[in-house]
Amino acid sequence: MEIVLVVAVAENGVIGKDNAIPWRLKSDLRRLKAITLNKPVVMGRKTFESLPRPLPGRTNIVVTRDVNYRARGAVVTNSFETAHAIALGDALRRFATEIAIIGGAEIYAQWMGIADRLEITEVHARPDGDTRFDKIDTKAWEEVARVRNPAGPDDSVDFSYVTYRRRDRG
């Protein structure tokens, strides 16, 4: 089962500001849907609450420290281990080959050590922000694909889709 981190990150490492995304990339939202549809998606509470609704066609798994937190349309858990077990079981039931991790920064950091692939949207901008994605360690990760895209009619900036695969763990 592949663990895939899916993230849009600006040139300065910013992924968010005030629990929102500091750019508009409708093209990237379509890509997120294509990558995650019919798969379990794992996210933190703040990421889940920033969505207009649970992501349809996916099992939304929310990780939070708040043991009393409940979320309509999502499975809520309080630990990385439980989230991993729920996501694995869901992926197997769906015959999915991937588990998608979609944020935020703490969730990405927790899953980075077991991730197999990174699907990065490099946002060609340097916005202010309060949430960052750690720099990718090129000793651990190899870039295997890159496609640069000009901003479309519903995009605020140019961007690149970049795929990284974990280098041999041996």
Coordinates of N, CA and C in Angstrom, one line a residue:
M1 N 0.8 -1.2 0.0 CA 0.0 0.0 0.0 C 0.9 1.2 0.0
E2 N 0.7 2.1 -1.0 CA 1.5 3.3 -1.1 C 0.9 4.4 -0.2
I3 N 1.8 5.1 0.5 CA 1.4 6.3 1.2 C 1.9 7.5 0.4
V4 N 0.9 8.3 0.0 CA 1.2 9.5 -0.9 C 0.8 10.8 -0.2
L5 N 1.8 11.6 0.0 CA 1.6 13.0 0.5 C 1.2 13.9 -0.6
V6 N 0.1 14.6 -0.5 CA -0.4 15.5 -1.6 C -0.4 16.9 -1.0
V7 N 0.4 17.8 -1.6 CA 0.5 19.1 -1.0 C 0.9 20.1 -2.1
A8 N 0.3 21.3 -1.9 CA 0.7 22.5 -2.7 C 1.5 23.4 -1.8
V9 N 2.7 23.7 -2.3 CA 3.7 24.4 -1.4 C 4.3 25.6 -2.3
A10 N 4.3 26.7 -1.7 CA 4.9 27.9 -2.3 C 6.5 27.8 -2.3
E11 N 7.1 28.6 -3.1 CA 8.6 28.6 -3.2 C 9.3 28.9 -1.9
N12 N 8.6 29.5 -1.0 CA 9.1 29.8 0.4 C 8.7 28.8 1.4
G13 N 8.1 27.7 1.0 CA 7.6 26.7 1.9 C 6.3 26.9 2.5
V14 N 5.6 28.0 2.2 CA 4.3 28.2 2.8 C 3.2 27.3 2.2
I15 N 2.4 26.7 3.1 CA 1.2 25.9 2.6 C -0.1 26.5 3.1
G16 N 0.0 27.5 4.0 CA -1.3 28.1 4.5 C -1.1 29.3 5.3
K17 N -2.2 30.1 5.4 CA -2.2 31.3 6.2 C -3.6 31.4 6.8
D18 N -3.6 31.5 8.1 CA -4.9 31.7 8.8 C -5.9 30.5 8.5
N19 N -5.4 29.3 8.4 CA -6.2 28.1 8.1 C -6.8 28.2 6.7
A20 N -6.2 28.8 5.8 CA -6.7 28.9 4.4 C -5.4 28.8 3.5
I21 N -5.7 28.6 2.2 CA -4.7 28.5 1.2 C -4.5 29.9 0.6
P22 N -3.3 30.5 0.6 CA -3.0 31.8 0.2 C -2.9 32.0 -1.3
W23 N -3.5 31.2 -2.1 CA -3.5 31.4 -3.5 C -4.8 30.7 -4.0
R24 N -5.1 30.8 -5.3 CA -6.2 30.2 -5.9 C -5.7 29.4 -7.1
L25 N -5.9 28.1 -7.0 CA -5.5 27.2 -8.1 C -6.6 26.1 -8.4
K26 N -7.5 26.5 -9.2 CA -8.6 25.6 -9.5 C -8.1 24.3 -10.2
S27 N -7.0 24.5 -11.0 CA -6.4 23.4 -11.7 C -5.9 22.4 -10.7
D28 N -5.3 22.9 -9.6 CA -4.7 22.0 -8.6 C -5.8 21.3 -7.8
L29 N -7.0 21.9 -7.6 CA -8.1 21.2 -6.9 C -8.6 20.1 -7.8
R30 N -8.6 20.2 -9.1 CA -9.0 19.1 -10.0 C -8.0 18.0 -9.9
R31 N -6.7 18.3 -9.8 CA -5.7 17.3 -9.6 C -5.8 16.6 -8.3
L32 N -6.1 17.3 -7.2 CA -6.3 16.7 -5.9 C -7.4 15.7 -6.0
K33 N -8.5 16.1 -6.6 CA -9.6 15.1 -6.7 C -9.2 13.9 -7.5
A34 N -8.5 14.1 -8.6 CA -8.1 12.9 -9.4 C -7.1 12.0 -8.7
I35 N -6.2 12.5 -7.9 CA -5.3 11.7 -7.1 C -6.0 11.0 -6.0
T36 N -7.0 11.6 -5.3 CA -7.5 11.1 -4.1 C -8.9 10.3 -4.2
L37 N -9.6 10.5 -5.3 CA -10.9 9.9 -5.5 C -10.9 8.4 -5.2
N38 N -11.9 7.9 -4.5 CA -12.0 6.5 -4.2 C -10.9 5.9 -3.3
K39 N -10.3 6.8 -2.5 CA -9.2 6.4 -1.6 C -9.5 7.0 -0.2
P40 N -8.8 6.5 0.8 CA -8.9 7.1 2.1 C -8.0 8.4 2.0
V41 N -8.5 9.5 2.7 CA -7.7 10.7 2.8 C -7.5 11.0 4.3
V42 N -6.3 11.2 4.7 CA -6.0 11.5 6.1 C -5.6 13.0 6.2
M43 N -6.2 13.7 7.2 CA -6.0 15.1 7.4 C -6.1 15.4 8.9
G44 N -5.6 16.6 9.2 CA -5.8 17.1 10.6 C -7.1 17.8 10.7
R45 N -7.5 18.1 11.9 CA -8.8 18.8 12.2 C -8.9 20.1 11.5
K46 N -7.9 20.9 11.6 CA -7.9 22.3 11.0 C -8.1 22.2 9.4
T47 N -7.4 21.2 8.8 CA -7.6 21.0 7.4 C -9.0 20.6 7.1
F48 N -9.5 19.7 7.8 CA -10.9 19.2 7.6 C -11.9 20.4 7.8
E49 N -11.7 21.2 8.8 CA -12.6 22.3 9.0 C -12.5 23.4 8.0
S50 N -11.3 23.5 7.3 CA -11.2 24.5 6.2 C -11.9 24.1 4.9
L51 N -12.3 22.8 4.8 CA -13.1 22.4 3.6 C -14.5 22.8 3.7
P52 N -15.1 23.1 2.6 CA -16.5 23.4 2.6 C -17.4 22.3 3.0
R53 N -17.0 21.0 2.8 CA -17.7 19.8 3.2 C -16.7 18.7 3.1
P54 N -17.1 17.5 3.7 CA -16.2 16.4 3.6 C -16.0 16.1 2.1
L55 N -14.8 15.6 1.7 CA -14.5 15.3 0.3 C -15.3 14.1 -0.1
P56 N -16.2 14.3 -1.1 CA -17.1 13.2 -1.6 C -16.3 12.1 -2.3
G57 N -16.7 10.9 -2.2 CA -16.1 9.8 -2.9 C -14.8 9.3 -2.3
R58 N -14.5 9.8 -1.0 CA -13.3 9.4 -0.3 C -13.7 9.2 1.2
T59 N -13.0 8.3 1.8 CA -13.2 8.2 3.3 C -12.3 9.3 3.9
N60 N -13.0 10.3 4.6 CA -12.3 11.4 5.2 C -11.9 10.9 6.6
I61 N -10.6 10.8 6.9 CA -10.1 10.4 8.2 C -9.4 11.6 8.9
V62 N -10.0 12.1 10.0 CA -9.5 13.3 10.7 C -8.7 12.9 11.9
V63 N -7.5 13.4 12.1 CA -6.7 13.2 13.3 C -6.7 14.4 14.1
T64 N -7.1 14.3 15.4 CA -7.1 15.4 16.3 C -6.7 15.0 17.7
R65 N -6.2 15.9 18.5 CA -5.9 15.6 19.9 C -7.2 15.6 20.8
D66 N -8.2 16.3 20.3 CA -9.4 16.5 21.0 C -10.3 15.2 21.0
V67 N -10.3 14.5 22.1 CA -11.0 13.2 22.2 C -12.5 13.3 22.1
N68 N -13.0 14.5 22.3 CA -14.5 14.8 22.2 C -14.9 15.3 20.8
Y69 N -13.9 15.5 19.9 CA -14.2 16.0 18.5 C -15.0 15.0 17.7
R70 N -16.1 15.5 17.1 CA -16.9 14.7 16.1 C -17.0 15.5 14.9
A71 N -17.1 14.8 13.7 CA -17.2 15.5 12.4 C -18.1 14.7 11.5
R72 N -19.2 15.3 11.1 CA -20.1 14.7 10.2 C -19.4 14.4 8.9
G73 N -19.5 13.2 8.4 CA -18.9 12.8 7.1 C -17.5 12.4 7.2
A74 N -17.0 12.2 8.5 CA -15.6 11.8 8.6 C -15.5 10.8 9.8
V75 N -14.4 10.0 9.7 CA -14.0 9.1 10.8 C -12.9 9.9 11.6
V76 N -13.2 10.0 12.9 CA -12.3 10.8 13.7 C -11.4 9.9 14.6
T77 N -10.2 10.2 14.7 CA -9.3 9.4 15.5 C -8.3 10.4 16.2
N78 N -7.6 9.8 17.3 CA -6.7 10.7 18.1 C -5.3 10.3 17.9
S79 N -5.0 9.3 17.0 CA -3.6 8.9 16.9 C -3.2 8.6 15.5
F80 N -1.9 8.8 15.2 CA -1.3 8.4 13.9 C -1.6 6.9 13.7
E81 N -1.3 6.1 14.7 CA -1.4 4.6 14.5 C -2.8 4.2 14.2
T82 N -3.8 4.8 14.8 CA -5.2 4.4 14.5 C -5.6 4.9 13.2
A83 N -5.2 6.1 12.8 CA -5.5 6.7 11.5 C -4.9 5.8 10.4
H84 N -3.7 5.3 10.6 CA -3.0 4.4 9.7 C -3.8 3.1 9.5
A85 N -4.3 2.5 10.6 CA -5.0 1.3 10.6 C -6.4 1.5 9.9
I86 N -7.0 2.6 10.2 CA -8.3 2.8 9.5 C -8.1 3.0 8.0
A87 N -7.1 3.8 7.7 CA -6.9 4.1 6.3 C -6.5 2.8 5.5
L88 N -5.7 2.0 6.1 CA -5.3 0.7 5.5 C -6.5 -0.2 5.3
G89 N -7.3 -0.3 6.3 CA -8.5 -1.1 6.2 C -9.5 -0.6 5.1
D90 N -9.6 0.7 5.1 CA -10.5 1.3 4.1 C -10.0 1.1 2.7
A91 N -8.7 1.3 2.5 CA -8.1 1.1 1.2 C -8.2 -0.3 0.7
L92 N -8.0 -1.3 1.6 CA -8.2 -2.7 1.2 C -9.7 -3.0 0.8
R93 N -10.6 -2.4 1.6 CA -12.0 -2.6 1.2 C -12.4 -2.0 -0.1
R94 N -11.7 -0.9 -0.5 CA -12.0 -0.2 -1.7 C -11.2 -0.8 -2.9
F95 N -10.3 -1.7 -2.6 CA -9.3 -2.1 -3.6 C -8.4 -1.0 -4.1
A96 N -8.2 0.0 -3.2 CA -7.3 1.1 -3.5 C -5.9 0.7 -3.3
T97 N -5.0 1.3 -4.0 CA -3.6 0.9 -3.8 C -2.8 2.0 -3.1
E98 N -3.5 3.1 -2.7 CA -2.9 4.2 -2.1 C -3.7 4.8 -0.9
I99 N -3.0 5.4 0.0 CA -3.6 6.2 1.1 C -3.0 7.6 0.9
A100 N -3.9 8.6 0.8 CA -3.5 10.0 0.5 C -3.5 10.8 1.8
I101 N -2.4 11.5 2.0 CA -2.3 12.4 3.2 C -2.4 13.8 2.7
I102 N -3.3 14.6 3.2 CA -3.6 15.9 2.6 C -3.4 17.1 3.5
G103 N -2.8 16.9 4.6 CA -2.5 18.1 5.5 C -3.1 18.0 6.8
G104 N -2.7 19.0 7.6 CA -1.7 20.0 7.5 C -0.3 19.7 7.8
A105 N 0.4 20.7 8.2 CA 1.9 20.5 8.5 C 2.2 19.4 9.5
E106 N 1.5 19.3 10.6 CA 1.8 18.3 11.6 C 1.5 16.9 11.0
I107 N 0.4 16.8 10.3 CA 0.1 15.5 9.7 C 1.1 15.1 8.7
Y108 N 1.5 16.0 7.8 CA 2.6 15.7 6.8 C 3.8 15.2 7.6
A109 N 4.2 15.9 8.6 CA 5.5 15.5 9.4 C 5.3 14.1 10.0
Q110 N 4.1 13.8 10.5 CA 3.9 12.5 11.1 C 4.1 11.4 10.0
W111 N 3.6 11.6 8.8 CA 3.5 10.5 7.8 C 4.8 10.5 6.9
M112 N 5.6 11.6 6.9 CA 6.7 11.7 6.0 C 7.7 10.5 6.1
G113 N 7.9 9.9 7.3 CA 8.8 8.8 7.5 C 8.4 7.5 6.9
I114 N 7.1 7.4 6.6 CA 6.6 6.1 6.0 C 6.0 6.4 4.6
A115 N 6.1 7.6 4.1 CA 5.6 7.9 2.8 C 6.4 7.2 1.7
D116 N 5.8 6.9 0.6 CA 6.4 6.3 -0.5 C 6.6 7.3 -1.7
R117 N 5.6 8.2 -1.8 CA 5.6 9.2 -2.9 C 5.1 10.5 -2.4
L118 N 5.6 11.6 -3.0 CA 5.2 12.9 -2.8 C 4.6 13.5 -4.1
E119 N 3.4 14.0 -4.0 CA 2.8 14.7 -5.2 C 2.7 16.1 -4.8
I120 N 3.7 16.9 -5.3 CA 3.8 18.3 -4.9 C 3.4 19.2 -6.0
T121 N 2.6 20.2 -5.6 CA 2.3 21.3 -6.5 C 3.2 22.4 -6.1
E122 N 4.2 22.7 -6.9 CA 5.0 23.9 -6.5 C 4.3 25.1 -7.0
V123 N 4.0 26.0 -6.1 CA 3.3 27.2 -6.4 C 4.4 28.3 -6.6
H124 N 4.4 28.9 -7.8 CA 5.5 29.8 -8.1 C 5.1 31.2 -7.6
A125 N 5.2 31.3 -6.3 CA 4.9 32.6 -5.6 C 5.5 32.5 -4.2
R126 N 5.6 33.6 -3.5 CA 6.2 33.6 -2.2 C 5.2 34.4 -1.2
P127 N 4.1 33.8 -1.0 CA 3.1 34.5 -0.1 C 3.5 34.5 1.4
D128 N 2.9 35.4 2.1 CA 3.0 35.3 3.5 C 2.2 34.1 4.0
G129 N 2.6 33.5 5.1 CA 1.9 32.4 5.6 C 2.4 32.0 7.0
D130 N 1.6 31.2 7.7 CA 1.9 30.8 9.1 C 2.1 29.3 9.2
T131 N 1.9 28.6 8.0 CA 2.1 27.2 8.0 C 3.0 26.8 6.9
R132 N 4.0 25.9 7.2 CA 5.0 25.6 6.2 C 5.1 24.1 6.1
F133 N 5.7 23.7 4.9 CA 6.0 22.3 4.6 C 7.5 22.2 4.7
D134 N 8.0 21.2 5.4 CA 9.4 21.0 5.5 C 10.1 20.8 4.2
K135 N 11.3 21.3 4.0 CA 12.1 21.2 2.8 C 12.2 19.7 2.5
I136 N 12.2 19.3 1.2 CA 12.3 17.9 0.8 C 13.8 17.6 0.8
D137 N 14.1 16.5 1.5 CA 15.4 16.0 1.6 C 15.8 15.2 0.4
T138 N 16.6 15.7 -0.5 CA 16.9 15.1 -1.8 C 17.8 13.8 -1.6
K139 N 18.3 13.6 -0.4 CA 19.0 12.4 -0.1 C 18.0 11.2 0.0
A140 N 16.8 11.6 0.5 CA 15.8 10.5 0.7 C 14.8 10.4 -0.4
W141 N 14.6 11.5 -1.2 CA 13.6 11.6 -2.2 C 14.3 11.9 -3.6
E142 N 13.8 11.3 -4.6 CA 14.2 11.5 -6.0 C 13.1 12.1 -6.8
E143 N 13.3 13.2 -7.5 CA 12.3 13.7 -8.4 C 12.2 12.8 -9.6
V144 N 11.0 12.4 -9.9 CA 10.8 11.5 -11.1 C 9.9 12.1 -12.2
A145 N 9.2 13.2 -11.9 CA 8.4 13.8 -12.9 C 8.2 15.3 -12.5
R146 N 8.1 16.2 -13.6 CA 7.9 17.6 -13.4 C 7.2 18.1 -14.6
V147 N 6.1 18.8 -14.4 CA 5.4 19.5 -15.5 C 5.1 20.9 -15.0
R148 N 5.6 21.9 -15.8 CA 5.3 23.3 -15.4 C 4.0 23.7 -16.1
N149 N 3.2 24.5 -15.4 CA 1.9 24.9 -15.9 C 1.8 26.4 -15.8
P150 N 1.4 27.1 -16.8 CA 1.0 28.5 -16.7 C -0.3 28.6 -15.9
A151 N -0.5 29.7 -15.3 CA -1.8 30.0 -14.6 C -2.9 29.9 -15.6
G152 N -4.0 29.1 -15.3 CA -5.1 29.1 -16.2 C -6.1 30.2 -15.8
P153 N -7.3 30.2 -16.4 CA -8.2 31.3 -16.1 C -8.7 31.3 -14.7
D154 N -8.7 30.2 -14.0 CA -9.1 30.2 -12.6 C -8.0 30.0 -11.6
D155 N -6.8 30.3 -12.0 CA -5.6 30.2 -11.2 C -5.0 31.6 -11.0
S156 N -4.4 31.8 -9.8 CA -3.8 33.1 -9.5 C -2.3 33.1 -9.8
V157 N -1.7 32.0 -10.0 CA -0.2 31.9 -10.2 C 0.1 30.7 -11.1
D158 N 1.4 30.8 -11.6 CA 1.9 29.6 -12.3 C 2.3 28.6 -11.3
F159 N 2.4 27.3 -11.7 CA 2.7 26.2 -10.8 C 3.3 25.0 -11.6
S160 N 3.9 24.1 -10.8 CA 4.5 22.9 -11.4 C 4.0 21.7 -10.6
Y161 N 3.7 20.6 -11.3 CA 3.4 19.4 -10.7 C 4.7 18.6 -10.6
V162 N 5.1 18.2 -9.4 CA 6.3 17.5 -9.2 C 6.0 16.2 -8.4
T163 N 6.5 15.1 -8.9 CA 6.4 13.8 -8.2 C 7.8 13.4 -7.7
Y164 N 7.8 13.0 -6.5 CA 9.0 12.4 -5.9 C 8.7 11.0 -5.4
R165 N 9.7 10.1 -5.6 CA 9.7 8.8 -5.0 C 10.8 8.6 -4.0
R166 N 10.5 7.9 -3.0 CA 11.5 7.6 -1.9 C 12.6 6.8 -2.6
R167 N 13.9 7.3 -2.3 CA 15.0 6.5 -2.7 C 15.1 5.2 -1.9
D168 N 15.9 4.3 -2.4 CA 16.0 3.0 -1.7 C 16.3 3.2 -0.3
R169 N 15.5 2.5 0.6 CA 15.7 2.6 2.0 C 16.9 1.9 2.5
G170 N 17.4 1.0 1.7 CA 18.5 0.1 2.1 C 19.8 0.9 2.3

